[in-house]
């Protein structure tokens, strides 16, 4: 049972094909045989025996080119000497009528046997014309590795060697054509296009390649539609006009393009740019069609129309009636052809697009066969048996020069040489060359714009969904197409770089700024108050003056320590206040210069730490004044306890300790640090210090509480003797202190510029001077200029007078 399995498979695939009378257009005997597949007639609908099919003159020209090339090779003394090449050429107008002939071509004695013998002298097949028909017949030749060289089938699928191992081609692929079309679109900045294509494997492949190619570009496919013999062309044109598309890519065969333009002329389609592929760009009929000028401008991609020496003479010498010389062939493809109407000039003037590719295909096989037969200058090895796969191996290594072009193939069997032309249908009905594209590095596209006469009176037509945004604006997508968008201006602090991302306004860095609608950022100007600034110099001098005055007052108080004025001012407490005022003034110096971590800490630490001592001293002093004159008589025990335990120093010490603890905790949590202010000013950076309010709020609240407590105690002593003015002086100092910081807070909320640091230093210095100037200086003036008021008798008289007034 196991041994019979292969035999079973063999029975399934070995069959006899009954061949009807061969539909061979031309046959030439030779030592080695070539097959040729040409679409001399085109079938666009199911065959009807009573309806003639269109005759394709350009395909008939290619048909004759193959005959001419074989004749040249047979007459050559250097290529395949003493070897004759024959051919069997088919009109592949329909698979229904063509398959019997092709099956007969690859059969042996009417049998098709994949494991049996091959036709003895069939070395290769040239064709087919279209990708669809090539796909239908190619598997017949692939199974025996019979080389098949197509002169026109450009679909990408044939580059897949697993499916088509013995397929090569001399025509450039759809991928190459799409590459040129996309480059043309980019060159003229056409971003909004329609893509019409043959509804078959050729057109589908072109459409898929185009969609993939434009994925990362600014080109958008606004409309796409497959074309066949049932297409509603008026509806297509209405949709294209509705979408405001002005550029139409026609990726179709020659006959489909003819039908499309006939409909466009009938529908009065105007002002369009039509991009033609190499399949119909050199069409000789359409450029001279009546009304073709009204449809717009036609640009195309075309293979160079290479002149084949001797071909014209060959056509003139051949009989036109040779096409129909066999009566059995007159009804082939339902076509009774009147050969008398065909002249040599008609064949020579036909579309030459694929003439050279047919010519190159024939010569490629001849050179491969030449190497396979080990031919020399005058003879070949006649004793060896040549198989198609041997010719295939040499074909893949092809490297020869033909009409000044080097013919060779890449690893996929695709051509790896040459260039394509960019053509324009001028107003004389001729196809005019206006540029070219090279298929090898650097892959240059060159277009002479001045040679193109646009339908827009000299200006290059536009085709966009949305007009380009003004400078400094970003694109905001609208709908599914990236070519359709609204424009939005980039705000302050952002910029647009359209070469990198036209859809996003990029934020500037903290060190940069930009105005509205900018395309780049500018560096901000860095600002801080230097030590050389006028305000800084004035405040620094004032701070040193404060230190000097504090020292002078301390000396004066020390000399007059036992006098009533010094004792009533606080005695030893005065020196503590003056020392703390001096230490608090250290904060002023750190408000100038570029901020650092240390300077930010020292801007606030000395003032908050030592100014609390000053306030605590004045709280105690105010309390003592009120206690002496009011509480002593009513609460003698409290007064006794206060004097016994030195309550004033206890309050001062506790206040200092609490403030020090609060500052340590706050600064440990988040100390002040340098900060770049970029919010208030877009074009500059103001260097300052960042204070965490949560970390420092407790110490500030504590200081403010002492300030208000002191104010309350001092205000309670407002009715003390007029000349005994310590309480009044303290009240006035505190009132100035409160007004100073209220004013600073107001300015801080409204202004955050460079000089806010100067104003902060001024507020600190004003707070220090308020105590010195309104508390200590008046007492110094009494000591110096009114010594009579600085006596014990004078003070006792004031107290007795006040006591007598209260008792009354």
CSV table of C-alpha atoms in Angstrom, one decimal, residues 222-549:
chain,number,residue,atom,x,y,z
A,222,UNK,CA,-8.5,61.5,-1.6
A,223,UNK,CA,-10.3,59.1,-3.9
A,224,UNK,CA,-9.6,55.7,-5.4
A,225,UNK,CA,-11.6,53.5,-7.8
A,226,UNK,CA,-11.0,50.4,-9.9
A,227,UNK,CA,-12.0,50.6,-13.5
A,228,UNK,CA,-13.6,47.9,-15.7
A,229,UNK,CA,-16.0,47.7,-18.6
A,230,UNK,CA,-19.0,48.3,-16.3
A,231,UNK,CA,-17.5,51.4,-14.6
A,232,UNK,CA,-19.8,54.4,-14.1
A,233,UNK,CA,-17.4,57.2,-15.2
A,234,UNK,CA,-19.8,60.2,-14.8
A,235,UNK,CA,-20.2,59.2,-11.1
A,236,UNK,CA,-16.4,59.0,-10.7
A,237,UNK,CA,-15.9,62.5,-12.1
A,238,UNK,CA,-18.7,63.9,-10.0
A,239,UNK,CA,-17.1,62.5,-6.8
A,240,UNK,CA,-13.6,63.8,-7.8
A,241,UNK,CA,-15.0,67.3,-8.4
A,242,UNK,CA,-16.9,67.2,-5.1
A,243,UNK,CA,-13.7,66.4,-3.3
A,244,UNK,CA,-11.8,69.3,-5.1
A,245,UNK,CA,-9.2,66.9,-6.4
A,246,UNK,CA,-7.1,68.4,-9.3
A,247,UNK,CA,-4.5,65.6,-9.8
A,248,UNK,CA,-5.6,62.2,-11.1
A,249,UNK,CA,-3.2,59.2,-11.3
A,250,UNK,CA,-4.3,56.7,-13.9
A,251,UNK,CA,-2.7,53.4,-13.2
A,252,UNK,CA,-4.4,51.5,-16.1
A,253,UNK,CA,-3.8,49.7,-19.4
A,254,UNK,CA,-3.8,51.5,-22.7
A,255,UNK,CA,-7.3,50.6,-23.7
A,256,UNK,CA,-8.7,51.4,-20.3
A,257,UNK,CA,-7.1,54.9,-20.5
A,258,UNK,CA,-8.7,55.4,-23.9
A,259,UNK,CA,-12.1,54.6,-22.5
A,260,UNK,CA,-11.5,56.9,-19.4
A,261,UNK,CA,-10.5,59.9,-21.5
A,262,UNK,CA,-13.4,59.4,-24.0
A,263,UNK,CA,-15.7,59.6,-21.0
A,264,UNK,CA,-13.8,62.6,-19.5
A,265,UNK,CA,-14.2,64.5,-22.8
A,266,UNK,CA,-17.9,63.6,-23.0
A,267,UNK,CA,-18.5,64.7,-19.4
A,268,UNK,CA,-16.6,68.0,-20.0
A,269,UNK,CA,-14.0,67.3,-17.3
A,270,UNK,CA,-11.6,70.2,-17.2
A,271,UNK,CA,-8.6,71.7,-15.3
A,272,UNK,CA,-7.1,68.4,-14.1
A,273,UNK,CA,-3.6,67.1,-14.1
A,274,UNK,CA,-3.4,63.5,-15.3
A,275,UNK,CA,-0.5,61.3,-14.4
A,276,UNK,CA,0.1,58.5,-16.9
A,277,UNK,CA,2.0,55.2,-16.2
A,278,UNK,CA,4.3,53.6,-18.7
A,279,UNK,CA,1.4,51.5,-19.9
A,280,UNK,CA,-0.2,54.3,-21.8
A,281,UNK,CA,1.9,57.5,-21.6
A,282,UNK,CA,3.3,57.0,-25.1
A,283,UNK,CA,-0.1,56.3,-26.6
A,284,UNK,CA,-0.2,57.7,-30.2
A,285,UNK,CA,-4.0,58.0,-30.5
A,286,UNK,CA,-5.1,59.9,-27.3
A,287,UNK,CA,-2.9,63.0,-27.6
A,288,UNK,CA,-4.5,63.7,-31.0
A,289,UNK,CA,-8.1,63.0,-29.8
A,290,UNK,CA,-10.5,65.9,-30.4
A,291,UNK,CA,-11.2,67.7,-27.1
A,292,UNK,CA,-8.2,66.2,-25.2
A,293,UNK,CA,-6.8,69.7,-24.6
A,294,UNK,CA,-9.8,70.6,-22.5
A,295,UNK,CA,-9.3,67.9,-19.9
A,296,UNK,CA,-6.1,69.6,-18.6
A,297,UNK,CA,-2.5,68.7,-18.5
A,298,UNK,CA,-1.2,65.2,-19.1
A,299,UNK,CA,2.2,64.1,-17.6
A,300,UNK,CA,3.5,60.6,-17.8
A,301,UNK,CA,6.2,58.1,-16.9
A,302,UNK,CA,7.6,56.3,-20.0
A,303,UNK,CA,10.4,54.0,-21.0
A,304,UNK,CA,12.8,55.6,-23.4
A,305,UNK,CA,11.7,55.0,-27.0
A,306,UNK,CA,14.9,53.3,-28.1
A,307,UNK,CA,15.3,53.1,-31.9
A,308,UNK,CA,16.0,49.6,-33.0
A,309,UNK,CA,18.3,49.7,-36.0
A,310,UNK,CA,16.9,47.8,-39.0
A,311,UNK,CA,13.4,47.3,-37.6
A,312,UNK,CA,11.8,49.8,-40.0
A,313,UNK,CA,13.3,48.0,-43.0
A,314,UNK,CA,12.1,44.7,-41.6
A,315,UNK,CA,8.6,45.9,-41.3
A,316,UNK,CA,8.6,47.4,-44.8
A,317,UNK,CA,9.9,44.1,-46.2
A,318,UNK,CA,7.4,42.0,-44.4
A,319,UNK,CA,3.9,41.4,-45.9
A,320,UNK,CA,1.1,42.9,-44.0
A,321,UNK,CA,-1.1,40.0,-45.1
A,322,UNK,CA,1.2,37.6,-43.3
A,323,UNK,CA,-1.0,38.1,-40.2
A,324,UNK,CA,-3.9,36.4,-41.9
A,325,UNK,CA,-2.1,34.1,-44.3
A,326,UNK,CA,-3.7,31.0,-42.8
A,327,UNK,CA,-7.4,30.8,-43.5
A,328,UNK,CA,-7.8,28.7,-40.3
A,329,UNK,CA,-6.7,31.6,-38.2
A,330,UNK,CA,-9.1,34.3,-39.7
A,331,UNK,CA,-11.7,33.7,-37.0
A,332,UNK,CA,-9.2,33.6,-34.1
A,333,UNK,CA,-10.6,35.5,-31.1
A,334,UNK,CA,-13.8,36.2,-33.1
A,335,UNK,CA,-11.9,38.6,-35.3
A,336,UNK,CA,-12.1,38.6,-39.1
A,337,UNK,CA,-9.3,41.1,-39.7
A,338,UNK,CA,-9.0,43.0,-43.0
A,339,UNK,CA,-5.2,42.9,-43.4
A,340,UNK,CA,-5.3,45.3,-46.4
A,341,UNK,CA,-5.9,48.2,-44.1
A,342,UNK,CA,-2.6,47.8,-42.2
A,343,UNK,CA,0.5,49.5,-43.6
A,344,UNK,CA,4.1,49.4,-42.6
A,345,UNK,CA,3.9,53.0,-41.4
A,346,UNK,CA,1.1,52.1,-39.0
A,347,UNK,CA,3.3,49.5,-37.4
A,348,UNK,CA,6.4,51.7,-37.2
A,349,UNK,CA,4.4,54.7,-35.7
A,350,UNK,CA,2.6,52.6,-33.1
A,351,UNK,CA,3.3,53.0,-29.4
A,352,UNK,CA,7.0,51.9,-28.9
A,353,UNK,CA,6.8,51.5,-25.1
A,354,UNK,CA,7.5,47.8,-24.9
A,355,UNK,CA,9.5,47.4,-28.2
A,356,UNK,CA,12.9,47.5,-26.5
A,357,UNK,CA,11.8,45.3,-23.6
A,358,UNK,CA,10.7,42.6,-26.1
A,359,UNK,CA,14.0,43.1,-28.0
A,360,UNK,CA,16.1,42.8,-24.8
A,361,UNK,CA,14.2,39.7,-23.6
A,362,UNK,CA,14.9,37.9,-26.9
A,363,UNK,CA,18.6,38.8,-26.7
A,364,UNK,CA,18.8,37.9,-23.0
A,365,UNK,CA,17.7,34.4,-23.9
A,366,UNK,CA,20.1,34.2,-26.8
A,367,UNK,CA,23.1,35.3,-24.7
A,368,UNK,CA,22.1,32.7,-22.0
A,369,UNK,CA,21.7,30.0,-24.5
A,370,UNK,CA,25.1,31.1,-26.1
A,371,UNK,CA,26.8,30.5,-22.7
A,372,UNK,CA,24.9,27.3,-22.0
A,373,UNK,CA,26.1,25.8,-25.3
A,374,UNK,CA,29.6,27.0,-24.6
A,375,UNK,CA,29.7,28.8,-27.9
A,376,UNK,CA,32.9,30.2,-29.2
A,377,UNK,CA,33.6,32.6,-32.0
A,378,UNK,CA,32.4,30.2,-34.8
A,379,UNK,CA,30.7,27.2,-33.2
A,380,UNK,CA,28.8,25.8,-30.3
A,381,UNK,CA,28.9,22.5,-28.4
A,382,UNK,CA,26.4,20.4,-30.4
A,383,UNK,CA,26.9,17.2,-28.3
A,384,UNK,CA,25.3,18.5,-25.1
A,385,UNK,CA,21.7,18.4,-24.1
A,386,UNK,CA,20.3,21.7,-23.0
A,387,UNK,CA,17.5,22.0,-20.5
A,388,UNK,CA,15.5,25.1,-19.6
A,389,UNK,CA,16.8,25.3,-16.1
A,390,UNK,CA,20.4,25.5,-17.5
A,391,UNK,CA,19.4,28.5,-19.6
A,392,UNK,CA,17.7,30.0,-16.5
A,393,UNK,CA,20.9,29.8,-14.5
A,394,UNK,CA,22.7,31.7,-17.2
A,395,UNK,CA,19.9,34.2,-17.6
A,396,UNK,CA,20.2,35.2,-13.9
A,397,UNK,CA,23.8,36.0,-14.5
A,398,UNK,CA,23.1,38.1,-17.6
A,399,UNK,CA,25.4,41.0,-18.2
A,400,UNK,CA,25.7,42.2,-21.8
A,401,UNK,CA,25.4,45.5,-23.7
A,402,UNK,CA,22.5,46.0,-26.1
A,403,UNK,CA,22.0,49.3,-27.9
A,404,UNK,CA,24.3,51.1,-25.4
A,405,UNK,CA,22.4,49.7,-22.4
A,406,UNK,CA,23.8,47.1,-20.0
A,407,UNK,CA,21.3,44.4,-19.5
A,408,UNK,CA,21.4,42.6,-16.1
A,409,UNK,CA,18.9,41.5,-13.5
A,410,UNK,CA,18.8,41.7,-9.7
A,411,UNK,CA,18.2,38.7,-7.3
A,412,UNK,CA,14.4,38.9,-8.0
A,413,UNK,CA,14.8,38.7,-11.8
A,414,UNK,CA,13.9,42.4,-12.1
A,415,UNK,CA,15.8,44.8,-14.4
A,416,UNK,CA,18.6,46.7,-12.6
A,417,UNK,CA,19.5,49.3,-15.3
A,418,UNK,CA,18.3,52.2,-17.3
A,419,UNK,CA,16.1,55.2,-16.7
A,420,UNK,CA,12.6,56.4,-17.4
A,421,UNK,CA,11.4,59.5,-19.1
A,422,UNK,CA,9.0,62.2,-17.8
A,423,UNK,CA,6.8,63.1,-20.7
A,424,UNK,CA,4.2,65.8,-21.4
A,425,UNK,CA,1.5,65.8,-24.0
A,426,UNK,CA,1.9,69.1,-25.8
A,427,UNK,CA,-0.6,71.1,-27.7
A,428,UNK,CA,0.5,69.7,-31.0
A,429,UNK,CA,-0.6,66.3,-30.0
A,430,UNK,CA,2.9,65.0,-29.5
A,431,UNK,CA,4.6,63.4,-26.6
A,432,UNK,CA,7.4,65.7,-25.4
A,433,UNK,CA,10.2,64.7,-23.1
A,434,UNK,CA,10.5,67.1,-20.1
A,435,UNK,CA,12.7,65.1,-17.6
A,436,UNK,CA,14.0,61.8,-16.5
A,437,UNK,CA,14.5,59.5,-13.5
A,438,UNK,CA,17.6,57.3,-13.0
A,439,UNK,CA,17.1,53.8,-11.5
A,440,UNK,CA,20.5,53.7,-9.9
A,441,UNK,CA,22.1,55.9,-7.2
A,442,UNK,CA,21.6,58.7,-6.6
A,443,UNK,CA,18.1,58.0,-8.1
A,444,UNK,CA,17.8,61.5,-9.5
A,445,UNK,CA,14.5,63.0,-10.7
A,446,UNK,CA,15.1,65.9,-13.1
A,447,UNK,CA,12.1,67.9,-14.5
A,448,UNK,CA,12.4,71.0,-16.7
A,449,UNK,CA,9.4,72.9,-15.5
A,450,UNK,CA,9.7,75.5,-18.2
A,451,UNK,CA,9.0,72.9,-20.9
A,452,UNK,CA,5.6,72.2,-19.5
A,453,UNK,CA,2.7,74.3,-20.7
A,454,UNK,CA,0.1,74.0,-17.9
A,455,UNK,CA,-3.6,74.5,-18.4
A,456,UNK,CA,-3.4,77.2,-15.7
A,457,UNK,CA,-1.7,79.7,-18.0
A,458,UNK,CA,1.9,79.0,-16.9
A,459,UNK,CA,1.4,78.5,-13.2
A,460,UNK,CA,1.9,75.1,-11.7
A,461,UNK,CA,-1.6,73.7,-10.7
A,462,UNK,CA,-2.3,73.1,-7.0
A,463,UNK,CA,-4.1,70.1,-5.5
A,464,UNK,CA,-4.4,70.3,-1.7
A,465,UNK,CA,-7.3,69.7,0.7
A,466,UNK,CA,-6.3,72.6,2.9
A,467,UNK,CA,-4.0,75.5,2.1
A,468,UNK,CA,-0.7,75.5,3.9
A,469,UNK,CA,-0.7,77.2,7.2
A,470,UNK,CA,0.9,80.7,7.7
A,471,UNK,CA,4.3,80.8,9.4
A,472,UNK,CA,4.0,80.1,13.1
A,473,UNK,CA,0.8,78.1,12.8
A,474,UNK,CA,0.3,74.4,13.5
A,475,UNK,CA,-2.0,72.0,11.6
A,476,UNK,CA,-5.0,70.7,13.5
A,477,UNK,CA,-6.3,67.6,11.7
A,478,UNK,CA,-9.8,67.7,10.4
A,479,UNK,CA,-11.3,64.3,9.4
A,480,UNK,CA,-9.4,61.2,8.5
A,481,UNK,CA,-6.9,62.7,6.0
A,482,UNK,CA,-3.8,64.5,7.4
A,483,UNK,CA,-4.0,66.8,4.3
A,484,UNK,CA,-7.2,68.3,5.6
A,485,UNK,CA,-6.6,70.6,8.6
A,486,UNK,CA,-7.3,73.9,10.3
A,487,UNK,CA,-4.5,76.3,11.3
A,488,UNK,CA,-3.9,77.4,14.9
A,489,UNK,CA,-1.3,79.9,15.9
A,490,UNK,CA,1.4,78.8,18.4
A,491,UNK,CA,1.0,80.6,21.7
A,492,UNK,CA,3.7,82.4,23.7
A,493,UNK,CA,6.4,80.1,24.9
A,494,UNK,CA,6.0,77.6,22.0
A,495,UNK,CA,7.2,77.4,18.5
A,496,UNK,CA,6.5,75.3,15.4
A,497,UNK,CA,9.1,73.4,13.3
A,498,UNK,CA,7.2,72.3,10.2
A,499,UNK,CA,10.1,70.1,8.9
A,500,UNK,CA,9.9,67.9,12.0
A,501,UNK,CA,6.3,68.0,13.1
A,502,UNK,CA,3.8,70.5,11.6
A,503,UNK,CA,1.1,69.3,13.9
A,504,UNK,CA,2.6,70.2,17.3
A,505,UNK,CA,3.7,73.5,18.9
A,506,UNK,CA,6.8,72.6,20.8
A,507,UNK,CA,7.3,74.3,24.2
A,508,UNK,CA,10.5,76.3,24.7
A,509,UNK,CA,12.8,75.3,27.6
A,510,UNK,CA,12.8,77.3,30.8
A,511,UNK,CA,15.9,79.2,29.5
A,512,UNK,CA,14.1,80.2,26.3
A,513,UNK,CA,11.2,82.3,25.2
A,514,UNK,CA,9.1,82.9,22.1
A,515,UNK,CA,6.5,85.3,20.9
A,516,UNK,CA,3.1,84.2,19.5
A,517,UNK,CA,3.5,82.5,16.1
A,518,UNK,CA,7.3,81.8,16.4
A,519,UNK,CA,9.3,79.2,14.5
A,520,UNK,CA,12.1,79.2,17.0
A,521,UNK,CA,12.9,80.1,20.6
A,522,UNK,CA,15.3,82.8,21.9
A,523,UNK,CA,17.4,82.7,25.0
A,524,UNK,CA,15.9,84.6,27.9
A,525,UNK,CA,17.9,87.4,29.6
A,526,UNK,CA,19.0,86.3,33.0
A,527,UNK,CA,18.5,89.1,35.6
A,528,UNK,CA,19.4,89.5,39.3
A,529,UNK,CA,20.5,92.4,41.5
A,530,UNK,CA,24.3,92.6,41.4
A,531,UNK,CA,26.3,94.1,44.3
A,532,UNK,CA,27.2,97.0,42.0
A,533,UNK,CA,23.5,98.0,41.5
A,534,UNK,CA,22.7,101.5,42.8
A,535,UNK,CA,19.9,100.2,45.1
A,536,UNK,CA,22.2,97.4,46.4
A,537,UNK,CA,25.0,99.9,47.1
A,538,UNK,CA,22.6,102.3,49.0
A,539,UNK,CA,21.1,99.5,51.1
A,540,UNK,CA,24.5,98.0,51.8
A,541,UNK,CA,25.7,101.4,53.1
A,542,UNK,CA,22.5,101.8,55.1
A,543,UNK,CA,23.1,98.4,56.7
A,544,UNK,CA,26.6,99.3,57.6
A,545,UNK,CA,25.3,102.6,59.0
A,546,UNK,CA,22.8,100.7,61.1
A,547,UNK,CA,25.7,98.6,62.5
A,548,UNK,CA,27.6,101.8,63.2
A,549,UNK,CA,24.7,103.5,64.9
